[in-house]
Amino acid sequence: MARQTAATPAISVTDCAYSRVLEIVSSKWTVLIIFALAGGAQRYGELRRRIADISQKMLTQTLRQLERDGLIKRTVMPAVPPIVEYALTPLGETLLPHIRQMKQWTTDYYPLVEQARKEYDRENAQK
Amino acid sequence: MARQTAATPAISVTDCAYSRVLEIVSSKWTVLIIFALAGGAQRYGELRRRIADISQKMLTQTLRQLERDGLIKRTVMPAVPPIVEYALTPLGETLLPHIRQMKQWTTDYYPLVEQARKEYDRENAQK
DNA sequence: CTGCATCCCCGGAGATACTG
DNA sequence: CAGTATCTCCGGGGATGCAG
């Protein structure tokens, strides 16, 4: 696929580095979880309460995925009832600056995006 | 919703700034398009060839969305057959540094993620 | 050349109920 | 407390065909 001369290099989903980041972080929940863990380890129930409107299924599923990617560490304390703690790994922490940067971008520019949307919708209202 | 004391602030999808960025950039195609436009304006057909495996529908749809968000500008030249060019707006260009940073993160750390996955899968293979 | 409309399928994600 | 197991629904996204 994508036979290309050097002049016009193709961009593919599988090649583009940013697409691979999205592959890790695309779910809307992943970032919220990383955020919630930024301050230190948290228990399952704490995360559940902390992150508004997340379902058990999505919390567990996203935690597993992050664990598999080596971004968080799951620790089970032998106790009854069980205590399970989640914490960012060093690898996971390397994402924090980038997330904060994105957050900053939103703070700076999101109002402009909202404004652009309003204008666009107004112009395309007459149909 | 989410009545919370100051001690344990809740994080919600609608509030978290990063979630709003994802709202803009979440589709796997958006970033590829921004990338493709980083070097300058491009015509519809050029984009279509440039971005591997994108369908007409998704290209058009994503372009419209980016235009609505004020990140790209659509210019129609009166000609037959029609010529349509797309280019990043100044607002759209403010995203480029962040995308490049993410790309750098991937370059630096993605191998570790792949390795973590392999280990995880190996450990959980015996079931 | 640059789209829009339509049909259709698959997987993400919520709700609910049960377990060690 | 910290999950797992189903069922289901909805919408993202591909394929195809038509249009200015």
Coordinates of C-alpha atoms (C1' of nucleotides) in Angstrom, one line a residue:
Chain A
M1 CA 0.0 0.0 0.0
A2 CA 0.9 3.6 -0.4
R3 CA 3.5 3.4 -3.1
Q4 CA 4.9 6.8 -2.9
T5 CA 7.8 8.7 -4.4
A6 CA 10.1 10.6 -2.0
A7 CA 8.5 13.9 -3.1
T8 CA 5.2 13.3 -1.3
P9 CA 5.7 11.0 1.6
A10 CA 2.5 9.3 2.8
I11 CA 1.4 9.5 6.4
S12 CA -0.1 6.4 7.8
V13 CA -1.9 5.8 11.0
T14 CA 0.4 2.9 11.9
D15 CA 3.5 5.0 11.3
C16 CA 2.7 8.3 12.7
A17 CA 4.1 8.6 16.2
Y18 CA 1.3 10.7 17.5
S19 CA -1.2 8.1 16.5
R20 CA 0.7 5.7 18.7
V21 CA 0.3 8.0 21.6
L22 CA -3.4 8.2 20.9
E23 CA -3.4 4.4 20.9
I24 CA -2.3 4.7 24.5
V25 CA -4.2 7.7 25.7
S26 CA -7.2 8.0 23.4
S27 CA -9.9 6.8 25.8
K28 CA -11.3 9.8 27.6
W29 CA -10.8 7.9 30.9
T30 CA -7.1 7.2 30.7
V31 CA -6.1 10.8 31.1
L32 CA -8.4 11.3 34.0
I33 CA -7.0 8.3 35.7
I34 CA -3.4 9.5 35.2
F35 CA -4.5 12.8 36.5
A36 CA -6.0 11.3 39.6
L37 CA -2.8 9.4 40.3
A38 CA -0.6 12.4 39.8
G39 CA -0.7 13.2 43.5
G40 CA 0.2 9.7 44.6
A41 CA -1.1 6.2 44.9
Q42 CA -4.8 5.7 45.2
R43 CA -7.1 2.8 46.0
Y44 CA -9.6 1.4 43.6
G45 CA -12.5 2.8 45.6
E46 CA -10.9 6.2 45.9
L47 CA -10.4 6.4 42.2
R48 CA -14.0 5.4 41.7
R49 CA -15.3 8.2 43.8
R50 CA -12.8 10.7 42.6
I51 CA -13.6 10.3 38.9
A52 CA -17.1 11.5 38.3
D53 CA -19.4 9.2 36.4
I54 CA -17.0 6.4 35.6
S55 CA -18.4 3.0 35.6
Q56 CA -16.8 0.0 37.4
K57 CA -16.3 -1.6 34.1
M58 CA -14.5 1.3 32.4
L59 CA -12.4 2.0 35.5
T60 CA -11.2 -1.6 35.8
Q61 CA -10.7 -1.9 32.0
T62 CA -8.7 1.3 31.7
L63 CA -6.6 0.5 34.8
R64 CA -5.7 -2.9 33.2
Q65 CA -4.8 -1.3 30.0
L66 CA -2.6 1.3 31.7
E67 CA -1.0 -1.4 33.7
R68 CA -0.3 -3.5 30.6
D69 CA 1.3 -0.4 29.0
G70 CA 3.6 -0.1 32.0
L71 CA 2.2 3.3 32.9
I72 CA 0.8 2.4 36.3
K73 CA 1.6 -0.3 38.9
R74 CA -1.0 -2.4 40.7
T75 CA -0.2 -3.5 44.2
V76 CA -2.3 -5.9 46.1
M77 CA -1.9 -5.9 49.9
P78 CA -2.8 -9.3 51.4
A79 CA -5.7 -8.4 53.7
V80 CA -9.3 -9.1 54.1
P81 CA -11.1 -7.3 52.7
P82 CA -8.5 -6.8 49.9
I83 CA -6.7 -3.5 49.5
V84 CA -5.5 -2.7 46.0
E85 CA -3.4 0.4 45.3
Y86 CA -2.6 2.0 41.9
A87 CA 0.3 4.3 41.3
L88 CA 2.1 5.8 38.4
T89 CA 5.3 4.2 37.3
P90 CA 8.3 6.3 36.4
L91 CA 7.3 5.7 32.8
G92 CA 3.8 6.9 33.5
E93 CA 5.1 10.0 35.2
T94 CA 7.0 11.0 32.0
L95 CA 3.5 11.7 30.5
L96 CA 2.6 14.3 33.1
P97 CA 4.4 17.2 31.7
H98 CA 2.8 16.6 28.3
I99 CA -0.6 16.4 29.8
R100 CA 0.0 19.6 31.7
Q101 CA 1.0 21.3 28.5
M102 CA -2.1 20.2 26.8
K103 CA -4.1 21.5 29.7
Q104 CA -2.3 24.8 29.4
W105 CA -3.2 24.9 25.7
T106 CA -6.8 24.4 26.5
T107 CA -6.8 27.1 29.1
D108 CA -5.2 29.5 26.6
Y109 CA -7.1 28.7 23.5
Y110 CA -10.3 26.8 24.1
P111 CA -12.3 30.0 24.3
L112 CA -11.2 30.8 20.8
V113 CA -12.4 27.3 19.7
E114 CA -15.8 27.9 21.2
Q115 CA -16.0 31.2 19.5
A116 CA -15.1 29.7 16.2
R117 CA -17.8 27.1 16.6
K118 CA -20.4 29.7 17.3
E119 CA -19.5 31.7 14.2
Y120 CA -19.4 28.6 12.1
D121 CA -22.8 27.4 13.3
R122 CA -24.3 30.8 12.8
E123 CA -23.0 31.1 9.3
N124 CA -24.3 27.7 8.4
A125 CA -27.6 28.1 10.1
Q126 CA -29.5 29.4 7.1
K127 CA -30.2 26.3 5.1
Chain B
M1 CA -23.6 17.0 40.2
A2 CA -20.5 16.0 42.1
R3 CA -21.0 17.9 45.3
Q4 CA -17.6 17.5 46.9
T5 CA -15.7 18.9 49.8
A6 CA -12.5 20.6 49.2
A7 CA -10.6 17.6 50.5
T8 CA -11.3 15.2 47.7
P9 CA -12.0 17.2 44.5
A10 CA -13.8 15.2 41.9
I11 CA -12.5 15.1 38.4
S12 CA -15.2 15.1 35.7
V13 CA -14.9 14.5 32.0
T14 CA -16.7 17.8 31.3
D15 CA -14.5 19.8 33.5
C16 CA -11.0 18.4 32.9
A17 CA -9.2 20.6 30.4
Y18 CA -7.4 17.7 28.8
S19 CA -10.7 16.0 28.1
R20 CA -11.6 19.1 26.1
V21 CA -8.5 18.8 24.0
L22 CA -9.4 15.2 23.3
E23 CA -12.8 16.4 22.3
I24 CA -11.0 18.3 19.5
V25 CA -8.2 16.0 18.6
S26 CA -9.5 12.6 19.7
S27 CA -10.1 11.1 16.3
K28 CA -7.2 9.3 14.9
W29 CA -7.5 11.3 11.7
T30 CA -7.4 14.8 13.1
V31 CA -3.8 14.8 14.0
L32 CA -2.7 13.2 10.7
I33 CA -4.5 16.0 8.9
I34 CA -2.9 18.7 11.0
F35 CA 0.4 17.0 10.4
A36 CA -0.2 17.0 6.7
L37 CA -1.0 20.7 6.7
A38 CA 2.0 21.6 8.8
G39 CA 4.0 22.2 5.7
G40 CA 1.5 24.5 4.0
A41 CA -1.9 24.5 2.3
Q42 CA -3.0 21.4 0.5
R43 CA -5.8 20.5 -1.8
Y44 CA -8.4 18.0 -1.0
G45 CA -7.1 15.4 -3.4
E46 CA -3.5 15.9 -2.2
L47 CA -4.6 15.2 1.4
R48 CA -6.5 12.2 0.2
R49 CA -3.4 10.7 -1.4
R50 CA -1.1 11.8 1.4
I51 CA -2.9 10.3 4.2
A52 CA -2.9 6.5 3.8
D53 CA -6.1 4.6 4.0
I54 CA -8.4 7.5 4.8
S55 CA -11.8 7.3 3.3
Q56 CA -13.5 10.2 1.6
K57 CA -16.1 10.3 4.2
M58 CA -13.7 10.6 7.1
L59 CA -11.5 13.1 5.3
T60 CA -14.4 15.4 4.6
Q61 CA -16.0 14.9 8.0
T62 CA -12.8 15.6 9.9
L63 CA -11.9 18.6 7.7
R64 CA -15.4 20.1 8.5
Q65 CA -14.9 19.5 12.2
L66 CA -11.5 21.1 12.2
E67 CA -12.9 24.0 10.2
R68 CA -15.7 24.4 12.7
D69 CA -13.2 24.5 15.5
G70 CA -11.3 27.3 13.8
L71 CA -8.2 25.2 13.4
I72 CA -8.1 25.1 9.6
K73 CA -9.3 27.4 6.9
R74 CA -11.1 26.2 3.7
T75 CA -10.7 28.2 0.6
V76 CA -12.7 27.6 -2.6
M77 CA -11.2 29.0 -5.8
P78 CA -13.9 29.7 -8.4
A79 CA -12.8 27.3 -11.1
V80 CA -14.1 24.4 -13.1
P81 CA -13.4 21.8 -11.9
P82 CA -13.4 23.3 -8.4
I83 CA -10.2 23.8 -6.5
V84 CA -10.4 23.7 -2.7
E85 CA -7.5 24.3 -0.5
Y86 CA -7.1 23.7 3.2
A87 CA -4.6 25.4 5.5
L88 CA -3.9 25.7 9.2
T89 CA -5.1 28.9 10.9
P90 CA -2.9 30.6 13.4
L91 CA -5.0 28.9 16.1
G92 CA -4.4 25.6 14.4
E93 CA -0.7 26.2 14.3
T94 CA -0.5 26.7 18.1
L95 CA -1.2 23.0 18.3
L96 CA 1.9 22.0 16.4
P97 CA 4.5 22.3 19.2
H98 CA 2.3 20.1 21.4
I99 CA 1.9 17.5 18.7
R100 CA 5.7 17.5 18.1
Q101 CA 6.2 17.1 21.8
M102 CA 3.9 14.1 21.9
K103 CA 5.8 12.7 18.9
Q104 CA 9.0 13.1 20.8
W105 CA 7.6 11.3 23.8
T106 CA 6.7 8.4 21.6
T107 CA 10.1 8.3 20.0
D108 CA 11.7 8.2 23.5
Y109 CA 9.4 5.9 25.3
Y110 CA 7.3 3.8 23.0
P111 CA 9.8 1.0 23.0
L112 CA 9.4 0.8 26.8
V113 CA 5.6 0.5 26.4
E114 CA 6.0 -2.3 23.9
Q115 CA 8.3 -4.1 26.2
A116 CA 5.9 -3.7 29.1
R117 CA 3.2 -5.1 27.0
K118 CA 5.2 -8.2 26.1
E119 CA 6.0 -8.8 29.8
Y120 CA 2.5 -8.3 30.8
D121 CA 1.2 -10.7 28.2
R122 CA 3.8 -13.3 29.0
E123 CA 3.0 -13.2 32.7
N124 CA -0.7 -13.5 32.1
A125 CA -0.4 -16.2 29.5
Q126 CA -0.7 -19.1 31.9
K127 CA -4.3 -19.3 32.7
Chain C
dC1 C1' -12.4 17.5 -8.5
dT2 C1' -14.8 17.8 -4.4
dG3 C1' -17.9 16.5 -2.1
dC4 C1' -23.0 14.7 0.2
dA5 C1' -26.4 10.7 1.2
dT6 C1' -27.3 6.2 2.4
dC7 C1' -26.7 1.5 4.2
dC8 C1' -24.5 -1.4 7.3
dC9 C1' -21.4 -3.5 10.6
dC10 C1' -18.5 -3.8 14.5
dG11 C1' -16.7 -2.5 18.8
dG12 C1' -16.7 1.0 22.8
dA13 C1' -19.1 1.7 26.7
dG14 C1' -23.1 1.7 30.1
dA15 C1' -26.3 -1.1 33.2
dT16 C1' -27.0 -4.9 35.9
dA17 C1' -26.1 -9.0 38.5
dC18 C1' -22.9 -12.1 40.7
dT19 C1' -18.1 -13.6 43.3
dG20 C1' -13.5 -14.3 46.2
Chain D
dC1 C1' -13.5 -4.1 48.8
dA2 C1' -12.3 -5.1 44.3
dG3 C1' -13.4 -7.0 40.9
dT4 C1' -15.7 -10.5 36.7
dA5 C1' -19.5 -11.8 33.5
dT6 C1' -23.3 -10.8 30.3
dC7 C1' -26.5 -8.2 27.7
dT8 C1' -27.5 -4.4 25.1
dC9 C1' -27.4 -0.1 22.8
dC10 C1' -25.4 3.5 20.2
dG11 C1' -22.5 5.8 17.2
dG12 C1' -17.9 5.8 14.7
dG13 C1' -16.5 4.7 10.5
dG14 C1' -16.1 1.9 6.0
dA15 C1' -18.3 1.0 1.3
dT16 C1' -21.0 2.4 -2.3
dG17 C1' -23.5 5.4 -5.3
dC18 C1' -25.0 10.0 -6.8
dA19 C1' -24.2 15.4 -7.7
dG20 C1' -22.5 20.3 -8.8

